[in-house]
Coordinates of C-alpha atoms and ligand atoms in Angstrom, one line a residue:
M150 CA -10.3 8.6 3.0
Q151 CA -10.4 5.0 2.4
R152 CA -8.6 3.0 4.8
Y153 CA -7.9 0.0 4.1
G154 CA -6.2 -3.0 6.0
G155 CA -2.6 -5.6 4.6
I156 CA -0.9 -8.2 6.3
E157 CA 3.2 -9.4 6.1
A158 CA 2.8 -13.2 6.4
G159 CA 5.9 -14.1 7.2
G160 CA 7.0 -17.7 8.4
T161 CA 8.8 -15.6 12.3
K162 CA 6.8 -13.0 12.2
F163 CA 3.2 -11.2 11.0
V164 CA 2.6 -7.5 9.9
C165 CA -0.5 -6.4 10.5
A166 CA -1.9 -3.1 9.7
V167 CA -4.2 -0.2 8.2
G168 CA -3.6 2.3 5.4
N169 CA -4.9 4.0 3.6
P170 CA -4.9 6.0 -0.7
A171 CA -1.4 7.7 -0.2
G172 CA 1.1 4.9 1.5
E173 CA 0.3 6.2 4.8
L174 CA 0.0 4.3 8.2
T175 CA -2.7 4.9 10.8
A176 CA -2.2 1.9 12.9
R177 CA 0.3 -1.1 12.8
V178 CA 1.0 -4.5 14.8
E179 CA 3.6 -7.0 14.9
F180 CA 3.5 -11.0 16.3
A181 CA 5.1 -13.7 16.5
T182 CA 4.0 -16.4 14.0
T183 CA 2.7 -18.7 16.1
S184 CA 0.4 -21.5 15.3
P185 CA -2.4 -20.8 12.4
E186 CA -5.1 -20.3 14.6
E187 CA -3.9 -18.7 17.0
T188 CA -1.3 -17.2 14.5
L189 CA -5.1 -15.8 12.1
E190 CA -7.0 -15.5 15.4
R191 CA -5.0 -12.7 16.3
A192 CA -5.2 -10.7 12.7
A193 CA -8.6 -11.0 12.4
A194 CA -8.9 -9.0 16.1
F195 CA -6.4 -6.1 15.5
F196 CA -8.8 -5.5 11.5
R197 CA -12.3 -6.3 13.9
E198 CA -10.6 -3.8 16.5
E199 CA -9.8 -1.4 14.1
G200 CA -12.8 -1.8 12.0
T201 CA -14.7 0.0 15.3
R202 CA -12.8 2.7 14.7
H203 CA -12.9 3.2 11.5
S204 CA -14.6 1.1 8.7
L205 CA -12.0 -0.4 6.3
D206 CA -12.8 -1.5 2.5
A207 CA -11.2 -4.6 2.2
I208 CA -7.9 -6.7 3.0
G209 CA -4.4 -7.3 1.2
I210 CA -2.5 -10.1 2.2
G211 CA 1.5 -11.1 1.2
S212 CA 1.9 -14.2 3.2
F213 CA 5.0 -16.8 3.0
G214 CA 4.1 -19.7 1.0
P215 CA 4.5 -21.6 -1.3
V216 CA 0.1 -20.7 -2.1
D217 CA -2.4 -21.2 -4.0
L218 CA -3.3 -18.5 -6.3
N219 CA -5.3 -19.5 -8.4
P220 CA -8.8 -18.2 -8.3
R221 CA -10.4 -20.9 -10.3
S222 CA -8.7 -23.9 -7.7
P223 CA -10.6 -26.0 -4.2
T224 CA -7.6 -24.6 -2.4
Y225 CA -7.6 -20.8 -4.0
G226 CA -6.5 -18.5 -0.5
Y227 CA -3.9 -21.1 1.2
I228 CA -1.0 -21.3 2.4
T229 CA 0.1 -25.2 0.5
S230 CA 3.4 -26.8 0.4
T231 CA 5.2 -25.1 2.9
P232 CA 8.3 -26.8 5.4
K233 CA 6.9 -24.5 8.2
P234 CA 5.5 -27.2 10.4
G235 CA 1.4 -26.8 11.2
W236 CA 1.1 -24.5 8.0
A237 CA 1.2 -26.7 5.6
N238 CA -2.4 -26.3 3.5
T239 CA -3.7 -24.1 5.4
E240 CA -6.9 -21.5 4.6
F241 CA -5.9 -17.7 4.8
A242 CA -7.1 -15.3 2.4
G243 CA -11.0 -17.3 3.0
A244 CA -10.3 -17.5 7.0
I245 CA -9.1 -14.1 7.2
E246 CA -12.7 -12.9 5.3
R247 CA -14.6 -14.8 7.4
A248 CA -13.5 -13.7 10.7
T249 CA -13.9 -10.0 9.7
G250 CA -16.6 -10.0 6.7
L251 CA -14.7 -7.8 4.3
K252 CA -13.1 -8.9 1.1
V253 CA -9.6 -9.8 1.1
G254 CA -6.2 -10.0 -2.0
F255 CA -4.2 -11.8 -1.1
D256 CA -0.7 -13.1 -2.9
T257 CA 3.5 -13.8 -2.3
D258 CA 5.1 -12.2 0.8
V259 CA 7.8 -10.6 -2.2
N260 CA 4.4 -9.9 -5.1
A261 CA 3.0 -7.8 -2.6
A262 CA 6.4 -5.5 -2.1
A263 CA 7.1 -5.2 -5.5
L264 CA 2.9 -4.5 -6.1
G265 CA 4.2 -1.2 -2.3
E266 CA 6.9 -0.4 -4.7
A267 CA 5.1 -0.2 -8.3
R268 CA 2.4 2.1 -6.2
W269 CA 4.6 4.3 -3.9
G270 CA 8.4 3.0 -3.9
A271 CA 11.0 2.3 -6.4
A272 CA 8.9 1.3 -8.9
R273 CA 6.8 4.4 -9.6
G274 CA 6.3 4.6 -13.5
L275 CA 7.4 1.1 -14.5
D276 CA 5.5 -1.7 -15.8
T277 CA 8.4 -4.7 -15.8
F278 CA 10.5 -5.0 -13.1
L279 CA 11.6 -7.3 -10.2
Y280 CA 11.6 -7.3 -6.5
F281 CA 13.8 -10.0 -4.5
T282 CA 14.2 -9.9 -0.2
V283 CA 17.4 -11.5 0.6
G284 CA 17.4 -12.6 4.6
T285 CA 16.1 -16.3 5.7
G286 CA 15.5 -17.4 2.1
F287 CA 15.6 -15.5 -1.6
G288 CA 11.7 -15.2 -2.8
G289 CA 11.5 -12.8 -5.5
G290 CA 8.3 -11.0 -6.7
G291 CA 7.4 -8.9 -9.8
M292 CA 5.2 -7.4 -12.7
A293 CA 5.5 -8.0 -16.4
H294 CA 3.3 -5.7 -18.3
G295 CA 1.3 -4.2 -15.3
R296 CA 1.3 -7.1 -13.7
L297 CA 2.0 -9.4 -10.8
L298 CA 3.6 -12.3 -11.8
H299 CA 1.6 -15.2 -11.5
G300 CA 1.7 -18.4 -13.8
L301 CA 1.2 -22.3 -12.6
I302 CA 1.6 -21.6 -9.1
H303 CA 4.3 -18.8 -8.8
P304 CA 7.6 -17.9 -9.5
E305 CA 10.5 -19.3 -7.1
M306 CA 13.7 -17.0 -7.6
G307 CA 15.0 -18.5 -5.3
H308 CA 15.5 -21.6 -6.3
I309 CA 17.1 -21.0 -9.6
R310 CA 21.0 -22.0 -10.1
V311 CA 23.9 -20.2 -10.1
P312 CA 27.7 -21.8 -11.2
R313 CA 29.0 -22.4 -7.4
D314 CA 32.8 -23.2 -7.8
A315 CA 33.4 -25.9 -4.8
A316 CA 37.2 -25.1 -4.7
R317 CA 36.1 -21.2 -3.4
D318 CA 33.6 -22.1 -1.9
P319 CA 33.1 -25.1 -0.6
Y320 CA 29.8 -24.8 1.5
A321 CA 27.1 -27.6 0.1
G322 CA 24.1 -25.1 1.0
A323 CA 20.8 -24.9 2.9
C324 CA 18.0 -25.4 0.9
P325 CA 16.5 -29.1 2.0
F326 CA 15.2 -29.6 -0.8
H327 CA 18.4 -27.8 -3.8
G328 CA 21.5 -27.6 -1.1
D329 CA 23.7 -24.5 -3.6
C330 CA 20.0 -23.6 -5.8
L331 CA 20.2 -19.9 -4.6
E332 CA 18.2 -19.1 -1.8
G333 CA 20.7 -22.7 -0.2
L334 CA 23.6 -20.5 -1.6
V335 CA 22.8 -16.3 -0.6
C336 CA 20.1 -17.1 2.5
G337 CA 21.2 -15.4 6.0
P338 CA 21.3 -19.4 7.5
A339 CA 23.7 -20.1 4.3
I340 CA 25.9 -17.2 5.4
E341 CA 26.0 -18.4 8.9
G342 CA 25.6 -22.3 7.6
R343 CA 29.3 -21.3 5.2
W344 CA 31.0 -18.5 8.0
G345 CA 30.0 -20.1 11.6
G346 CA 28.7 -16.5 12.6
R347 CA 25.6 -14.7 11.9
G348 CA 25.9 -12.3 9.3
E349 CA 25.0 -8.7 11.2
T350 CA 28.1 -9.9 13.1
L351 CA 30.6 -9.6 9.5
P352 CA 32.4 -7.0 9.2
D353 CA 32.6 -5.9 5.9
D354 CA 35.1 -6.7 4.3
H355 CA 34.8 -9.9 5.5
P356 CA 35.3 -12.2 2.7
A357 CA 31.6 -14.1 3.2
W358 CA 30.3 -10.3 1.5
D359 CA 32.8 -10.3 -2.1
L360 CA 30.7 -14.2 -2.3
E361 CA 27.6 -13.4 -1.1
A362 CA 27.8 -10.0 -3.8
R363 CA 28.9 -13.0 -7.1
Y364 CA 25.8 -14.6 -6.3
L365 CA 23.1 -12.1 -6.5
A366 CA 25.4 -10.6 -10.0
L367 CA 25.0 -14.4 -11.1
A368 CA 21.5 -13.9 -10.3
M369 CA 20.4 -10.4 -11.4
V370 CA 22.4 -11.4 -14.8
N371 CA 19.4 -14.2 -15.5
F372 CA 17.1 -12.2 -14.9
I373 CA 18.2 -9.5 -16.5
C374 CA 18.2 -12.2 -19.3
T375 CA 15.2 -13.8 -18.8
L376 CA 12.4 -11.0 -18.2
S377 CA 14.5 -7.9 -19.5
P378 CA 13.5 -5.7 -16.2
Q379 CA 13.0 -1.8 -15.5
R380 CA 14.5 -2.1 -13.1
L381 CA 16.1 -4.4 -9.3
I382 CA 14.8 -3.6 -6.2
L383 CA 16.9 -5.8 -3.1
G384 CA 14.9 -5.4 -0.1
G385 CA 15.8 -8.2 2.7
G386 CA 18.0 -8.2 6.4
V387 CA 21.2 -9.0 3.9
M388 CA 21.0 -6.2 2.2
R389 CA 20.5 -4.1 5.2
R390 CA 24.1 -4.3 4.1
G391 CA 23.8 -1.1 1.9
H392 CA 27.5 -2.6 1.3
L393 CA 26.9 -4.5 -1.4
F394 CA 25.1 -2.8 -3.8
P395 CA 27.9 -0.9 -5.4
P396 CA 29.6 -5.0 -5.4
I397 CA 26.9 -6.6 -6.8
R398 CA 26.0 -3.7 -9.7
R399 CA 29.7 -3.6 -10.1
Q400 CA 29.9 -7.4 -11.9
V401 CA 26.5 -7.3 -13.3
C402 CA 28.0 -4.9 -14.9
A403 CA 31.2 -6.8 -15.9
L404 CA 29.0 -10.4 -16.6
L405 CA 26.9 -9.2 -19.1
N406 CA 30.2 -7.9 -20.4
G407 CA 27.9 -4.3 -22.9
Y408 CA 25.1 -7.3 -24.6
I409 CA 22.8 -6.1 -23.6
R410 CA 22.9 -1.9 -25.1
A411 CA 20.4 -0.2 -22.4
P412 CA 21.4 2.6 -21.3
E413 CA 19.9 1.7 -17.9
L414 CA 22.8 -1.0 -17.3
I415 CA 25.7 0.8 -18.4
E416 CA 25.1 4.7 -17.6
C417 CA 23.0 4.4 -14.7
I418 CA 23.0 0.7 -13.1
E419 CA 22.6 3.0 -9.6
E420 CA 19.8 4.0 -10.0
Y421 CA 18.7 0.5 -11.4
I422 CA 19.3 -1.9 -9.2
V423 CA 18.9 -0.7 -5.7
P424 CA 17.0 -1.0 -2.5
P425 CA 13.6 -0.7 -2.0
A426 CA 12.5 3.1 -1.1
L427 CA 9.4 1.3 1.5
G428 CA 12.3 -0.1 3.2
D429 CA 10.7 -2.4 5.6
D430 CA 7.2 -1.7 5.2
A431 CA 7.0 -2.6 1.1
G432 CA 6.0 -5.7 2.2
V433 CA 3.4 -4.0 4.7
L434 CA 1.7 -1.0 2.8
G435 CA 2.5 -4.1 -0.5
A436 CA -0.4 -6.3 1.6
I437 CA -2.5 -3.0 2.0
A438 CA -2.5 -2.2 -1.8
L439 CA -2.8 -5.7 -2.2
G440 CA -6.5 -4.5 0.3
E441 CA -7.3 -1.5 -2.6
R442 CA -6.7 -3.6 -5.1
A443 CA -9.7 -6.3 -3.6
A444 CA -12.0 -3.1 -2.3
R445 CA -11.7 -2.0 -6.4
G446 CA -12.5 -5.0 -7.7
T447 CA -9.5 -5.4 -9.4
A448 CA -7.3 -7.8 -7.8
Ligands
ZN679 ZN1 16.0 -24.5 -2.9

């Protein structure tokens, strides 16, 4: 059976794994994201070692960004303008390719997770859907007509604007670029900045969650109206608070006010706005699915 490597590259940690076309992980390691040189070498060493046990067919990378996804660009496969210290303008895909001798597929972390959900999870059989992660930041990826969303660069759904009622929520927002963009209002650091306590420590009935559900519902409505996705998958550390799903679903329906006549939105909203079926493995399994595509030459 084929075996592929996958790297879920986050600003805090890297997850490297080996998996097969059935979506089973056969090896996995996690380590902190330090300097680019040290971190990429550690990832490459893991795959070289795994490759001596059983050969690998390709590696996929789902990376934090922004990244360059234009195959004609001289900086294709680079992390470009990230504020993460030391990581701006870092060659990633090419460095892993040279260090392992394997073909490499490369995309954003959220597009990778979306692909994983399409291959083995909550988006199987769908061709137009979105995947979001709400955690340290807010990221969105997905597919339209069966193709991962790219474009000018790639979507940056976390930085859309949603209305903020400054009387109800005087917090100015956590985004270093925009203040109260969506990410600046809903990410983990925003919850902590606004309420003075980490999200994990706030009880289910804390007013933080009403506000969080409100902003996320406003964002979901914008994305529903923009792309007409067949499903919305919401993952990430903040969404592990499963009690957020019912108020988000309720408010999405209320905000749409019956305008979009799809049974998915009216009769089965519980199956329309869902957590990732792959749970915390969506990202690394998605990276493995990117490796599978690279091996087939369909990246
Ligand atoms: Zn922003």
